[in-house]
């Protein structure tokens, strides 16, 4: 059985990229190269909401992720949400992500609606959904990034 860890963080800095890097650091994945995938959870995967990633392998390796990310220039608010649900009895599942310049309640509502829509497209019986929301204000003169990631397994060599 493989483990998918859900991590999240926010960061503020003087540039967009620096705020993204700070949010990745808050989530514990700043030293990896992220490769985004669509939102399907393999059967028999164990999904754990951990907040900050443990050591996932050597620096510079590749991590496979589903990413919800929003960056805004202050003043403003960046919010990101990741929802997931798995079919009963260890079946496959779905991640849905939503992010943008919106408040916490709006991003959570939208990600739940997206997950419900994705479930309707599949002929699976689902368990109860889980949701992680990360949201932060950006002060004037700074950028703020909010993110939530589903990290599939440990890192892998990139070359």
PDB file of C-alpha atoms in Angstrom:
ATOM      1  CA  UNK A   1       0.000   0.000   0.000  1.00  0.00           C
ATOM      2  CA  UNK A   2       1.334   3.441  -0.877  1.00  0.00           C
ATOM      3  CA  UNK A   3       0.896   6.561   1.227  1.00  0.00           C
ATOM      4  CA  UNK A   4      -0.288   9.920  -0.061  1.00  0.00           C
ATOM      5  CA  UNK A   5       0.406  12.733   2.392  1.00  0.00           C
ATOM      6  CA  UNK A   6      -1.654  15.926   2.360  1.00  0.00           C
ATOM      7  CA  UNK A   7       0.441  18.940   3.369  1.00  0.00           C
ATOM      8  CA  UNK A   8      -0.267  22.671   3.426  1.00  0.00           C
ATOM      9  CA  UNK A   9       1.288  26.049   4.098  1.00  0.00           C
ATOM     10  CA  UNK A  10       1.329  29.775   3.471  1.00  0.00           C
ATOM     11  CA  UNK A  11       4.183  32.174   2.879  1.00  0.00           C
ATOM     12  CA  UNK A  12       4.713  35.880   2.312  1.00  0.00           C
ATOM     13  CA  UNK A  13       7.643  37.541   0.572  1.00  0.00           C
ATOM     14  CA  UNK A  14       8.536  40.465  -1.713  1.00  0.00           C
ATOM     15  CA  UNK A  15       8.043  38.431  -4.950  1.00  0.00           C
ATOM     16  CA  UNK A  16       5.559  35.833  -6.217  1.00  0.00           C
ATOM     17  CA  UNK A  17       8.179  33.096  -6.491  1.00  0.00           C
ATOM     18  CA  UNK A  18       9.641  33.823  -3.062  1.00  0.00           C
ATOM     19  CA  UNK A  19       6.178  33.626  -1.472  1.00  0.00           C
ATOM     20  CA  UNK A  20       5.584  30.281  -3.228  1.00  0.00           C
ATOM     21  CA  UNK A  21       8.944  29.001  -1.962  1.00  0.00           C
ATOM     22  CA  UNK A  22       8.040  30.139   1.579  1.00  0.00           C
ATOM     23  CA  UNK A  23       4.691  28.299   1.378  1.00  0.00           C
ATOM     24  CA  UNK A  24       6.466  25.161   0.148  1.00  0.00           C
ATOM     25  CA  UNK A  25       8.850  25.475   3.117  1.00  0.00           C
ATOM     26  CA  UNK A  26       5.890  25.728   5.508  1.00  0.00           C
ATOM     27  CA  UNK A  27       4.568  22.486   3.990  1.00  0.00           C
ATOM     28  CA  UNK A  28       8.005  20.803   4.199  1.00  0.00           C
ATOM     29  CA  UNK A  29       8.536  20.241   0.463  1.00  0.00           C
ATOM     30  CA  UNK A  30      10.704  23.211  -0.551  1.00  0.00           C
ATOM     31  CA  UNK A  31      13.719  21.076  -1.493  1.00  0.00           C
ATOM     32  CA  UNK A  32      12.015  18.895  -4.104  1.00  0.00           C
ATOM     33  CA  UNK A  33      11.027  19.252  -7.758  1.00  0.00           C
ATOM     34  CA  UNK A  34       7.264  18.969  -7.989  1.00  0.00           C
ATOM     35  CA  UNK A  35       5.551  17.152 -10.850  1.00  0.00           C
ATOM     36  CA  UNK A  36       1.808  17.786 -11.017  1.00  0.00           C
ATOM     37  CA  UNK A  37      -0.639  15.022 -11.896  1.00  0.00           C
ATOM     38  CA  UNK A  38      -4.393  14.916 -12.290  1.00  0.00           C
ATOM     39  CA  UNK A  39      -6.503  14.013  -9.336  1.00  0.00           C
ATOM     40  CA  UNK A  40      -7.033  10.240  -9.189  1.00  0.00           C
ATOM     41  CA  UNK A  41      -6.152   8.261  -6.071  1.00  0.00           C
ATOM     42  CA  UNK A  42      -5.024   4.689  -6.825  1.00  0.00           C
ATOM     43  CA  UNK A  43      -6.905   1.833  -5.164  1.00  0.00           C
ATOM     44  CA  UNK A  44      -5.406   0.740  -1.829  1.00  0.00           C
ATOM     45  CA  UNK A  45      -3.603   4.086  -1.303  1.00  0.00           C
ATOM     46  CA  UNK A  46      -3.596   5.420   2.250  1.00  0.00           C
ATOM     47  CA  UNK A  47      -4.283   9.196   2.356  1.00  0.00           C
ATOM     48  CA  UNK A  48      -3.039  10.988   5.489  1.00  0.00           C
ATOM     49  CA  UNK A  49      -3.452  14.700   6.309  1.00  0.00           C
ATOM     50  CA  UNK A  50      -0.112  15.503   7.978  1.00  0.00           C
ATOM     51  CA  UNK A  51       0.265  19.285   7.578  1.00  0.00           C
ATOM     52  CA  UNK A  52       4.047  19.296   7.160  1.00  0.00           C
ATOM     53  CA  UNK A  53       5.802  16.583   5.166  1.00  0.00           C
ATOM     54  CA  UNK A  54       8.339  14.320   6.836  1.00  0.00           C
ATOM     55  CA  UNK A  55      11.698  13.645   5.155  1.00  0.00           C
ATOM     56  CA  UNK A  56      10.694  12.239   1.770  1.00  0.00           C
ATOM     57  CA  UNK A  57      14.149  11.562   0.359  1.00  0.00           C
ATOM     58  CA  UNK A  58      17.224  13.316  -0.998  1.00  0.00           C
ATOM     59  CA  UNK A  59      17.166  17.019  -1.891  1.00  0.00           C
ATOM     60  CA  UNK A  60      16.467  17.764  -5.548  1.00  0.00           C
ATOM     61  CA  UNK A  61      14.487  14.623  -6.289  1.00  0.00           C
ATOM     62  CA  UNK A  62      11.033  14.535  -7.885  1.00  0.00           C
ATOM     63  CA  UNK A  63       7.753  14.467  -5.938  1.00  0.00           C
ATOM     64  CA  UNK A  64       4.486  13.630  -7.644  1.00  0.00           C
ATOM     65  CA  UNK A  65       1.744  15.968  -6.390  1.00  0.00           C
ATOM     66  CA  UNK A  66      -1.769  17.286  -6.824  1.00  0.00           C
ATOM     67  CA  UNK A  67      -1.518  21.006  -6.060  1.00  0.00           C
ATOM     68  CA  UNK A  68      -3.972  23.710  -5.064  1.00  0.00           C
ATOM     69  CA  UNK A  69      -2.154  27.068  -5.064  1.00  0.00           C
ATOM     70  CA  UNK A  70      -3.070  30.736  -5.042  1.00  0.00           C
ATOM     71  CA  UNK A  71      -0.779  33.764  -4.930  1.00  0.00           C
ATOM     72  CA  UNK A  72      -1.935  37.338  -4.457  1.00  0.00           C
ATOM     73  CA  UNK A  73      -0.319  40.754  -4.143  1.00  0.00           C
ATOM     74  CA  UNK A  74      -1.337  42.645  -1.027  1.00  0.00           C
ATOM     75  CA  UNK A  75      -3.636  43.857   0.080  1.00  0.00           C
ATOM     76  CA  UNK A  76      -5.681  40.745  -0.580  1.00  0.00           C
ATOM     77  CA  UNK A  77      -6.304  37.143   0.439  1.00  0.00           C
ATOM     78  CA  UNK A  78      -5.010  33.892  -1.069  1.00  0.00           C
ATOM     79  CA  UNK A  79      -6.896  30.668  -0.373  1.00  0.00           C
ATOM     80  CA  UNK A  80      -6.325  27.078  -1.464  1.00  0.00           C
ATOM     81  CA  UNK A  81      -8.392  23.974  -0.756  1.00  0.00           C
ATOM     82  CA  UNK A  82      -7.851  20.297  -1.423  1.00  0.00           C
ATOM     83  CA  UNK A  83     -10.691  17.795  -0.989  1.00  0.00           C
ATOM     84  CA  UNK A  84     -10.562  14.055  -1.366  1.00  0.00           C
ATOM     85  CA  UNK A  85     -12.725  11.022  -1.142  1.00  0.00           C
ATOM     86  CA  UNK A  86     -12.091   7.335  -1.654  1.00  0.00           C
ATOM     87  CA  UNK A  87     -14.390   4.537  -2.666  1.00  0.00           C
ATOM     88  CA  UNK A  88     -15.363   2.156   0.129  1.00  0.00           C
ATOM     89  CA  UNK A  89     -13.297  -0.965   0.869  1.00  0.00           C
ATOM     90  CA  UNK A  90      -9.958   0.427  -0.326  1.00  0.00           C
ATOM     91  CA  UNK A  91     -11.109   1.427  -3.768  1.00  0.00           C
ATOM     92  CA  UNK A  92      -9.820   4.302  -5.887  1.00  0.00           C
ATOM     93  CA  UNK A  93     -10.616   7.913  -5.117  1.00  0.00           C
ATOM     94  CA  UNK A  94     -10.426  11.526  -6.198  1.00  0.00           C
ATOM     95  CA  UNK A  95      -8.685  14.726  -5.212  1.00  0.00           C
ATOM     96  CA  UNK A  96     -10.220  18.048  -6.189  1.00  0.00           C
ATOM     97  CA  UNK A  97      -8.415  21.352  -5.835  1.00  0.00           C
ATOM     98  CA  UNK A  98      -9.598  24.944  -5.865  1.00  0.00           C
ATOM     99  CA  UNK A  99      -7.597  28.115  -5.241  1.00  0.00           C
ATOM    100  CA  UNK A 100      -7.826  31.835  -5.794  1.00  0.00           C
ATOM    101  CA  UNK A 101      -8.274  35.266  -4.311  1.00  0.00           C
ATOM    102  CA  UNK A 102     -11.275  34.400  -2.139  1.00  0.00           C
ATOM    103  CA  UNK A 103     -12.102  33.803   1.490  1.00  0.00           C
ATOM    104  CA  UNK A 104     -11.831  30.506   3.366  1.00  0.00           C
ATOM    105  CA  UNK A 105     -15.551  29.700   3.248  1.00  0.00           C
ATOM    106  CA  UNK A 106     -15.822  30.353  -0.497  1.00  0.00           C
ATOM    107  CA  UNK A 107     -12.839  28.180  -1.429  1.00  0.00           C
ATOM    108  CA  UNK A 108     -14.115  25.348   0.780  1.00  0.00           C
ATOM    109  CA  UNK A 109     -17.605  25.516  -0.744  1.00  0.00           C
ATOM    110  CA  UNK A 110     -16.169  25.473  -4.249  1.00  0.00           C
ATOM    111  CA  UNK A 111     -13.848  22.515  -3.644  1.00  0.00           C
ATOM    112  CA  UNK A 112     -16.675  20.498  -2.082  1.00  0.00           C
ATOM    113  CA  UNK A 113     -18.884  21.244  -5.105  1.00  0.00           C
ATOM    114  CA  UNK A 114     -16.096  20.152  -7.445  1.00  0.00           C
ATOM    115  CA  UNK A 115     -15.541  16.900  -5.576  1.00  0.00           C
ATOM    116  CA  UNK A 116     -19.274  16.132  -5.636  1.00  0.00           C
ATOM    117  CA  UNK A 117     -19.321  16.760  -9.379  1.00  0.00           C
ATOM    118  CA  UNK A 118     -16.380  14.394  -9.902  1.00  0.00           C
ATOM    119  CA  UNK A 119     -18.074  11.704  -7.828  1.00  0.00           C
ATOM    120  CA  UNK A 120     -21.188  11.928  -9.986  1.00  0.00           C
ATOM    121  CA  UNK A 121     -19.064  11.044 -13.044  1.00  0.00           C
ATOM    122  CA  UNK A 122     -17.944   7.757 -11.470  1.00  0.00           C
ATOM    123  CA  UNK A 123     -19.842   4.627 -10.630  1.00  0.00           C
ATOM    124  CA  UNK A 124     -18.186   4.180  -7.212  1.00  0.00           C
ATOM    125  CA  UNK A 125     -19.618   4.189  -3.700  1.00  0.00           C
ATOM    126  CA  UNK A 126     -17.659   6.828  -1.762  1.00  0.00           C
ATOM    127  CA  UNK A 127     -16.846   7.271   1.921  1.00  0.00           C
ATOM    128  CA  UNK A 128     -17.153  10.684   3.590  1.00  0.00           C
ATOM    129  CA  UNK A 129     -15.009  13.463   2.049  1.00  0.00           C
ATOM    130  CA  UNK A 130     -12.075  15.190   3.714  1.00  0.00           C
ATOM    131  CA  UNK A 131     -11.071  18.821   3.102  1.00  0.00           C
ATOM    132  CA  UNK A 132      -8.003  20.929   3.898  1.00  0.00           C
ATOM    133  CA  UNK A 133      -8.208  24.717   3.522  1.00  0.00           C
ATOM    134  CA  UNK A 134      -5.280  27.127   3.755  1.00  0.00           C
ATOM    135  CA  UNK A 135      -5.932  30.873   3.618  1.00  0.00           C
ATOM    136  CA  UNK A 136      -3.904  33.966   4.417  1.00  0.00           C
ATOM    137  CA  UNK A 137      -4.033  37.743   3.985  1.00  0.00           C
ATOM    138  CA  UNK A 138      -1.374  39.526   1.985  1.00  0.00           C
ATOM    139  CA  UNK A 139      -0.212  42.840   3.389  1.00  0.00           C
ATOM    140  CA  UNK A 140       0.367  45.804   1.095  1.00  0.00           C
ATOM    141  CA  UNK A 141       3.715  45.558  -0.648  1.00  0.00           C
ATOM    142  CA  UNK A 142       4.031  41.760  -0.298  1.00  0.00           C
ATOM    143  CA  UNK A 143       2.922  38.633  -2.086  1.00  0.00           C
ATOM    144  CA  UNK A 144       1.256  35.775  -0.237  1.00  0.00           C
ATOM    145  CA  UNK A 145       0.832  32.184  -1.408  1.00  0.00           C
ATOM    146  CA  UNK A 146      -1.514  29.606   0.094  1.00  0.00           C
ATOM    147  CA  UNK A 147      -1.186  25.986  -0.974  1.00  0.00           C
ATOM    148  CA  UNK A 148      -2.350  22.475  -0.243  1.00  0.00           C
ATOM    149  CA  UNK A 149      -0.645  19.476  -1.807  1.00  0.00           C
ATOM    150  CA  UNK A 150      -1.262  15.746  -2.020  1.00  0.00           C
ATOM    151  CA  UNK A 151       2.198  14.184  -2.157  1.00  0.00           C
ATOM    152  CA  UNK A 152       2.296  10.684  -3.669  1.00  0.00           C
ATOM    153  CA  UNK A 153       4.833   8.489  -1.832  1.00  0.00           C
ATOM    154  CA  UNK A 154       8.482   9.391  -1.380  1.00  0.00           C
ATOM    155  CA  UNK A 155      10.787  11.266  -3.744  1.00  0.00           C
ATOM    156  CA  UNK A 156      12.295   9.642  -6.813  1.00  0.00           C
ATOM    157  CA  UNK A 157      15.507  10.436  -8.707  1.00  0.00           C
ATOM    158  CA  UNK A 158      14.954  13.060 -11.372  1.00  0.00           C
ATOM    159  CA  UNK A 159      17.840  11.971 -13.589  1.00  0.00           C
TER     160      UNK A 159
END
